[in-house]
Amino acid sequence: MRKKFITNLMLIVFLNFLIKPFWVFGIDRTVQNVVGPSEYGFYFTILSFAFLFQILLDWGTANYNSRNIAQNNHLLSKHFSSIIILRFLFGVVFMASIMVVGYLIGYNERQLYLLVIIGFNQFLLSLILYLRSNISALLLFRIDSFLSVLDRLILIIICSILLWGNVTSEPFKIEWFVYSQTAAYSLTAIIALVIVLFKAHFHRLNWSPAFFAIIIKQSFPYFMLILFMGMYSRIDSVLIERLLPVDGELQSGIYAMAFRLLDVANNMSGYLFAVLLLPIFSKMIKDRENLSQILKLSFTLLFMISSTVAVSSLFFGTDIMSLLYHQHDTESLTNYSIRIAESSNIFMTMMFVYVATSTTYIFGTLLTANGSLKQLNIMAFIGMLISLGINLYLIPEMKAMGSAYASLIAQVVTAIIQVVLAFKILDIHFEAKFVLRLGVFVVGLFAFNWLTTYLPYEWFFRLGVSLSLVLMSSFALRLLNVKAFISILKEEK
């Protein structure tokens, strides 16, 4: 299993690093710069609002399905023929819910219009994730890897034409960005559906209310978990916009500048690990295999990546944000400087959130594979209360920065709880020497970044020197071991 994990991790990371950096820094960042922080904040707030209801599109069926099919491949055809109907019924409930609530909280005509399109996009994304859960559950990771970047590849093509193709004399509108997503998600969903239909030997749809009830009942713990985690992960920008009537959209836009980078970091690392690990952990638990080695391997890799990004961002955050985000046409130099300063502080904080979410992606996935949903739901409920309480207290005083602090505290607390739960429930542990090596690695991160501040060179050169020293230290501490990787690839089945 370690060989399967490593080989497929290399493929999915390669594909994501090939496509997603250009999407983030070439397309998404350009859209933010072109439309301006207020207009992007307008879009981002509606996106976050729709995301709060995302669970209504899924009801936990994707996670339940991935775990169940990984342990029982023969059930794919039977379950798919009914669950796919449920997904469309969930879509109707989701669209009705977001429109009613959006109207009740006072969304205007333009906000409601964009909410309809974004809601449909969220439905397509949820459908893609469900279809991919079937593919990954069959351990067809290569196919899943290509599907994981297909929508972004299509989006890059469409948005590149709209941004730089001179196909229109009108300035780029945020609505065009949303329409592009609709086209990309639709095409990806169709391709994923064809693959699953072929693999499931699909014959016909199965309308079975009794089976629907069983699936919903069995998925309900996953539903509650995703609901609570979604609340403390995505409610921030919605609260910013609602609690700050004067400059809510601007503050949401400033928050989005940093949050989008956190989102990218998670999607290009933690989420990829979780997609691979959930079916692998599920099968290993069913077969009563030892989990310690693959858990240690995956956590080590992800912890080193996330902690390196976090500490480096602390020293180079302002430089990075100034490089990525430019002064808008209608923005004064003073306002731009204030915006960069605020977003840089949020960015530095959010990158430490990244360390916590990375830990959650490993240990939360392990607990999900084990079926420890009761404990996870209690943990997520605690996280939701912490996030809501701190956001409501800090946003009126500190604006977007208050949300960053709320996210950091909630994510760190929930990550620690999950580590403790995993060690206790599954009776696993990390050796003291291993923990000590991780501690030395973190101390080295701060030391290397601090030392490079004395170098008389541009910041990107100093960052490169620091990262080189970090890489060498990881080998010196044997956190990265080339011989061990080669041995796994050669000897394990």
Short mmCIF file of C-alpha atoms in Angstrom, two decimals, residues 50-374:
data_model
loop_
_atom_site.label_atom_id
_atom_site.label_comp_id
_atom_site.label_asym_id
_atom_site.label_seq_id
_atom_site.Cartn_x
_atom_site.Cartn_y
_atom_site.Cartn_z
CA ALA A 50 -23.37 28.98 -1.39
CA PHE A 51 -20.61 26.82 0.05
CA LEU A 52 -22.28 26.93 3.47
CA PHE A 53 -25.15 24.94 1.94
CA GLN A 54 -22.84 22.58 0.04
CA ILE A 55 -23.72 19.71 2.36
CA LEU A 56 -27.27 19.72 0.95
CA LEU A 57 -25.75 18.63 -2.36
CA ASP A 58 -23.98 15.68 -0.82
CA TRP A 59 -25.47 14.64 2.52
CA GLY A 60 -22.16 12.89 3.20
CA THR A 61 -22.72 10.37 0.40
CA ALA A 62 -19.34 11.00 -1.29
CA ASN A 63 -17.27 10.15 1.79
CA TYR A 64 -19.59 7.30 2.72
CA ASN A 65 -19.46 6.01 -0.84
CA SER A 66 -15.65 6.18 -1.08
CA ARG A 67 -15.20 4.22 2.15
CA ASN A 68 -17.97 1.70 1.36
CA ILE A 69 -17.01 0.97 -2.27
CA ALA A 70 -13.30 0.73 -1.36
CA GLN A 71 -14.23 -2.09 1.03
CA ASN A 72 -16.93 -3.62 -1.22
CA ASN A 73 -16.15 -3.06 -4.92
CA HIS A 74 -18.99 -5.32 -6.05
CA LEU A 75 -21.59 -2.85 -4.72
CA LEU A 76 -20.67 -0.09 -7.18
CA SER A 77 -23.28 -0.91 -9.85
CA LYS A 78 -26.11 -1.36 -7.34
CA HIS A 79 -25.36 1.78 -5.34
CA PHE A 80 -24.55 4.04 -8.28
CA SER A 81 -27.87 3.41 -10.05
CA SER A 82 -29.74 4.81 -7.04
CA ILE A 83 -27.33 7.35 -5.55
CA ILE A 84 -27.03 9.24 -8.84
CA ILE A 85 -30.79 9.91 -8.66
CA LEU A 86 -30.39 11.12 -5.09
CA ARG A 87 -27.68 13.56 -6.17
CA PHE A 88 -30.07 15.30 -8.56
CA LEU A 89 -32.79 15.42 -5.90
CA PHE A 90 -30.26 16.94 -3.51
CA GLY A 91 -29.49 19.51 -6.22
CA VAL A 92 -33.12 20.67 -6.29
CA VAL A 93 -33.18 21.02 -2.48
CA PHE A 94 -29.87 22.91 -2.54
CA MET A 95 -30.95 25.41 -5.20
CA ALA A 96 -34.27 26.08 -3.47
CA SER A 97 -32.53 26.56 -0.11
CA ILE A 98 -29.87 29.03 -1.24
CA MET A 99 -32.37 31.13 -3.17
CA VAL A 100 -34.87 31.32 -0.31
CA VAL A 101 -32.23 32.13 2.31
CA GLY A 102 -30.48 34.57 -0.03
CA TYR A 103 -33.76 36.42 -0.54
CA LEU A 104 -34.53 36.43 3.20
CA ILE A 105 -31.16 37.94 4.17
CA GLY A 106 -31.65 40.77 1.69
CA TYR A 107 -29.67 39.85 -1.41
CA ASN A 108 -30.43 42.24 -4.29
CA GLU A 109 -31.30 41.27 -7.87
CA ARG A 110 -27.69 41.04 -9.06
CA GLN A 111 -26.63 39.00 -6.04
CA LEU A 112 -29.52 36.56 -6.54
CA TYR A 113 -28.74 36.21 -10.25
CA LEU A 114 -25.10 35.38 -9.57
CA LEU A 115 -26.18 33.05 -6.77
CA VAL A 116 -28.22 30.98 -9.25
CA ILE A 117 -25.21 30.45 -11.54
CA ILE A 118 -22.78 29.82 -8.68
CA GLY A 119 -25.28 27.41 -7.13
CA PHE A 120 -25.48 25.44 -10.37
CA ASN A 121 -21.68 25.39 -10.53
CA GLN A 122 -21.57 24.02 -6.99
CA PHE A 123 -23.99 21.28 -8.03
CA LEU A 124 -21.70 20.33 -10.92
CA LEU A 125 -18.65 20.34 -8.65
CA SER A 126 -20.42 18.13 -6.13
CA LEU A 127 -21.43 15.74 -8.91
CA ILE A 128 -17.82 15.57 -10.12
CA LEU A 129 -16.59 14.81 -6.59
CA TYR A 130 -19.15 12.03 -6.20
CA LEU A 131 -18.19 10.49 -9.55
CA ARG A 132 -14.51 10.73 -8.61
CA SER A 133 -15.23 9.05 -5.26
CA ASN A 134 -16.32 5.95 -7.20
CA ILE A 135 -13.18 6.01 -9.33
CA SER A 136 -10.81 6.46 -6.37
CA ALA A 137 -12.69 3.80 -4.37
CA LEU A 138 -11.77 1.33 -7.12
CA LEU A 139 -8.16 2.51 -6.58
CA LEU A 140 -8.07 3.85 -10.15
CA PHE A 141 -5.91 6.73 -9.01
CA ARG A 142 -4.39 7.52 -12.41
CA ILE A 143 -7.80 8.24 -13.93
CA ASP A 144 -8.80 10.21 -10.84
CA SER A 145 -5.57 12.21 -11.04
CA PHE A 146 -6.35 13.39 -14.57
CA LEU A 147 -9.93 14.24 -13.63
CA SER A 148 -8.65 16.28 -10.66
CA VAL A 149 -7.06 18.83 -13.02
CA LEU A 150 -9.34 18.59 -16.06
CA ASP A 151 -11.77 21.32 -14.96
CA ARG A 152 -8.92 23.73 -14.22
CA LEU A 153 -7.28 22.99 -17.57
CA ILE A 154 -10.51 23.81 -19.41
CA LEU A 155 -10.95 26.95 -17.28
CA ILE A 156 -7.42 28.10 -18.13
CA ILE A 157 -8.19 27.82 -21.84
CA ILE A 158 -11.53 29.66 -21.64
CA CYS A 159 -10.35 32.43 -19.29
CA SER A 160 -7.11 32.96 -21.23
CA ILE A 161 -9.16 33.66 -24.35
CA LEU A 162 -11.43 36.08 -22.47
CA LEU A 163 -8.58 37.88 -20.68
CA TRP A 164 -5.95 38.09 -23.42
CA GLY A 165 -7.56 36.91 -26.66
CA ASN A 166 -8.97 40.32 -27.70
CA VAL A 167 -12.32 38.66 -28.44
CA THR A 168 -14.27 41.57 -26.92
CA SER A 169 -13.79 45.27 -26.39
CA GLU A 170 -15.60 45.19 -23.04
CA PRO A 171 -13.65 45.00 -19.77
CA PHE A 172 -13.60 41.58 -18.12
CA LYS A 173 -16.63 41.03 -15.88
CA ILE A 174 -16.84 38.78 -12.84
CA GLU A 175 -19.91 37.17 -14.42
CA TRP A 176 -17.72 35.90 -17.27
CA PHE A 177 -15.53 34.17 -14.71
CA VAL A 178 -18.60 32.37 -13.33
CA TYR A 179 -19.87 31.40 -16.80
CA SER A 180 -16.44 29.95 -17.63
CA GLN A 181 -16.67 27.74 -14.56
CA THR A 182 -20.08 26.49 -15.70
CA ALA A 183 -18.67 25.39 -19.06
CA ALA A 184 -15.59 23.72 -17.54
CA TYR A 185 -17.48 21.87 -14.81
CA SER A 186 -20.15 20.68 -17.24
CA LEU A 187 -17.63 19.12 -19.61
CA THR A 188 -15.66 17.52 -16.75
CA ALA A 189 -18.84 16.09 -15.21
CA ILE A 190 -19.85 14.52 -18.53
CA ILE A 191 -16.44 12.87 -18.99
CA ALA A 192 -16.40 11.57 -15.39
CA LEU A 193 -19.94 10.24 -15.78
CA VAL A 194 -19.03 8.29 -18.92
CA ILE A 195 -16.06 6.69 -17.12
CA VAL A 196 -18.13 5.65 -14.10
CA LEU A 197 -20.94 4.28 -16.29
CA PHE A 198 -18.39 2.09 -18.06
CA LYS A 199 -16.69 0.89 -14.85
CA ALA A 200 -20.01 0.23 -13.09
CA HIS A 201 -21.40 -1.79 -16.01
CA PHE A 202 -24.43 0.47 -15.70
CA HIS A 203 -27.75 -0.77 -17.10
CA ARG A 204 -30.54 1.43 -15.76
CA LEU A 205 -31.50 3.87 -13.03
CA ASN A 206 -33.08 2.41 -9.92
CA TRP A 207 -35.81 4.48 -8.25
CA SER A 208 -36.02 2.97 -4.77
CA PRO A 209 -37.27 5.20 -1.91
CA ALA A 210 -36.43 2.47 0.60
CA PHE A 211 -32.83 2.35 -0.63
CA PHE A 212 -32.67 6.17 -0.64
CA ALA A 213 -33.70 6.16 3.02
CA ILE A 214 -31.02 3.60 3.89
CA ILE A 215 -28.29 5.59 2.12
CA ILE A 216 -29.35 8.86 3.76
CA LYS A 217 -29.47 7.21 7.18
CA GLN A 218 -26.02 5.65 6.76
CA SER A 219 -24.60 8.89 5.34
CA PHE A 220 -26.12 11.12 8.02
CA PRO A 221 -23.05 11.14 10.32
CA TYR A 222 -20.95 12.24 7.31
CA PHE A 223 -23.60 14.89 6.59
CA MET A 224 -23.27 16.37 10.08
CA LEU A 225 -19.48 16.24 9.96
CA ILE A 226 -19.26 18.10 6.64
CA LEU A 227 -21.89 20.60 7.83
CA PHE A 228 -19.98 21.50 11.00
CA MET A 229 -16.59 21.58 9.26
CA GLY A 230 -17.99 23.69 6.44
CA MET A 231 -19.38 26.15 8.96
CA TYR A 232 -16.06 26.79 10.70
CA SER A 233 -14.07 26.67 7.46
CA ARG A 234 -16.17 28.86 5.16
CA ILE A 235 -18.42 31.12 7.20
CA ASP A 236 -15.72 33.77 7.69
CA SER A 237 -16.22 35.86 4.54
CA VAL A 238 -20.02 35.72 4.87
CA LEU A 239 -19.79 37.09 8.42
CA ILE A 240 -17.35 39.79 7.30
CA GLU A 241 -19.78 41.01 4.64
CA ARG A 242 -22.79 40.85 6.98
CA LEU A 243 -21.14 42.36 10.09
CA LEU A 244 -19.40 45.24 8.26
CA PRO A 245 -22.14 47.15 6.40
CA VAL A 246 -19.82 50.00 5.30
CA ASP A 247 -16.84 48.17 3.80
CA GLY A 248 -17.92 44.54 4.02
CA GLU A 249 -17.32 43.68 0.35
CA LEU A 250 -13.89 45.36 0.38
CA GLN A 251 -12.86 43.51 3.55
CA SER A 252 -14.17 40.26 2.05
CA GLY A 253 -12.03 40.94 -1.01
CA ILE A 254 -8.96 41.57 1.15
CA TYR A 255 -9.66 38.38 3.10
CA ALA A 256 -10.15 36.49 -0.18
CA MET A 257 -6.69 37.55 -1.39
CA ALA A 258 -5.13 35.49 1.41
CA PHE A 259 -7.81 32.81 1.75
CA ARG A 260 -7.58 31.85 -1.92
CA LEU A 261 -3.89 31.07 -1.41
CA LEU A 262 -4.75 28.89 1.59
CA ASP A 263 -7.42 27.20 -0.52
CA VAL A 264 -4.87 26.54 -3.26
CA ALA A 265 -2.32 25.17 -0.80
CA ASN A 266 -4.91 22.78 0.63
CA ASN A 267 -6.15 21.68 -2.79
CA MET A 268 -2.64 21.04 -4.08
CA SER A 269 -1.47 19.05 -1.07
CA GLY A 270 -3.80 18.10 1.79
CA TYR A 271 -6.85 17.37 -0.34
CA LEU A 272 -4.76 15.27 -2.74
CA PHE A 273 -3.43 13.24 0.19
CA ALA A 274 -6.96 12.74 1.54
CA VAL A 275 -8.31 11.57 -1.83
CA LEU A 276 -5.63 8.88 -1.96
CA LEU A 277 -5.64 7.97 1.72
CA LEU A 278 -9.38 7.52 2.38
CA PRO A 279 -9.80 4.39 0.19
CA ILE A 280 -6.34 3.11 1.15
CA PHE A 281 -6.96 3.55 4.89
CA SER A 282 -10.44 2.01 4.51
CA LYS A 283 -9.11 -1.10 2.79
CA MET A 284 -6.19 -1.46 5.22
CA ILE A 285 -8.51 -1.19 8.23
CA LYS A 286 -10.83 -3.80 6.74
CA ASP A 287 -7.86 -6.13 6.06
CA ARG A 288 -6.42 -5.38 9.54
CA GLU A 289 -3.11 -4.16 8.11
CA ASN A 290 -0.67 -2.06 10.13
CA LEU A 291 -1.36 1.64 9.63
CA SER A 292 1.65 3.15 11.39
CA GLN A 293 4.09 3.30 8.48
CA ILE A 294 1.80 4.83 5.86
CA LEU A 295 0.39 7.26 8.45
CA LYS A 296 3.88 8.34 9.46
CA LEU A 297 4.98 8.67 5.84
CA SER A 298 2.00 10.76 4.75
CA PHE A 299 2.04 12.99 7.84
CA THR A 300 5.79 13.61 7.54
CA LEU A 301 5.52 14.70 3.90
CA LEU A 302 2.53 16.96 4.45
CA PHE A 303 3.81 18.46 7.72
CA MET A 304 7.14 19.37 6.14
CA ILE A 305 5.42 21.02 3.18
CA SER A 306 2.89 22.98 5.25
CA SER A 307 5.28 24.10 7.98
CA THR A 308 7.85 25.22 5.39
CA VAL A 309 5.20 27.29 3.60
CA ALA A 310 3.94 28.75 6.89
CA VAL A 311 7.29 29.86 8.28
CA SER A 312 8.52 31.15 4.92
CA SER A 313 5.32 33.19 4.58
CA LEU A 314 5.96 34.77 7.97
CA PHE A 315 9.24 36.21 6.67
CA PHE A 316 8.30 36.89 3.04
CA GLY A 317 4.52 37.41 3.21
CA THR A 318 4.49 41.10 2.27
CA ASP A 319 6.84 40.51 -0.67
CA ILE A 320 4.68 37.65 -1.95
CA MET A 321 1.41 39.61 -1.73
CA SER A 322 2.97 42.68 -3.38
CA LEU A 323 4.17 40.47 -6.23
CA LEU A 324 0.80 38.80 -6.72
CA TYR A 325 -1.60 41.74 -6.36
CA HIS A 326 -1.31 45.04 -8.19
CA GLN A 327 -2.83 48.47 -7.75
CA HIS A 328 -6.29 48.66 -9.32
CA ASP A 329 -7.06 51.38 -11.87
CA THR A 330 -9.47 53.23 -9.56
CA GLU A 331 -7.39 52.68 -6.39
CA SER A 332 -5.09 55.30 -4.86
CA LEU A 333 -1.53 54.37 -3.91
CA THR A 334 -2.37 54.90 -0.22
CA ASN A 335 -5.38 52.57 -0.36
CA TYR A 336 -3.35 49.99 -2.27
CA SER A 337 -0.58 50.08 0.36
CA ILE A 338 -3.15 49.65 3.14
CA ARG A 339 -4.79 46.75 1.28
CA ILE A 340 -1.47 44.95 0.77
CA ALA A 341 -0.47 45.48 4.42
CA GLU A 342 -3.79 44.08 5.67
CA SER A 343 -3.83 41.14 3.27
CA SER A 344 -0.19 40.31 4.08
CA ASN A 345 -0.94 40.00 7.79
CA ILE A 346 -3.95 37.80 6.99
CA PHE A 347 -1.84 35.73 4.59
CA MET A 348 0.84 35.08 7.24
CA THR A 349 -1.84 33.94 9.68
CA MET A 350 -3.66 31.77 7.15
CA MET A 351 -0.51 29.89 6.22
CA PHE A 352 -0.28 28.67 9.81
CA VAL A 353 -3.90 27.61 9.41
CA TYR A 354 -2.50 25.53 6.54
CA VAL A 355 -0.40 23.49 8.99
CA ALA A 356 -3.53 22.71 11.02
CA THR A 357 -5.67 21.81 8.00
CA SER A 358 -2.88 19.58 6.68
CA THR A 359 -2.88 17.69 9.97
CA THR A 360 -6.66 17.37 9.69
CA TYR A 361 -6.41 15.98 6.16
CA ILE A 362 -4.27 13.11 7.48
CA PHE A 363 -5.77 12.29 10.87
CA GLY A 364 -9.34 13.27 9.99
CA THR A 365 -9.19 11.02 6.94
CA LEU A 366 -7.90 8.16 9.09
CA LEU A 367 -10.72 8.58 11.60
CA THR A 368 -13.27 8.80 8.77
CA ALA A 369 -11.94 5.57 7.25
CA ASN A 370 -12.26 3.94 10.67
CA GLY A 371 -15.88 5.06 10.96
CA SER A 372 -15.25 7.20 14.06
CA LEU A 373 -17.97 9.65 13.04
CA LYS A 374 -19.40 10.31 16.50
#
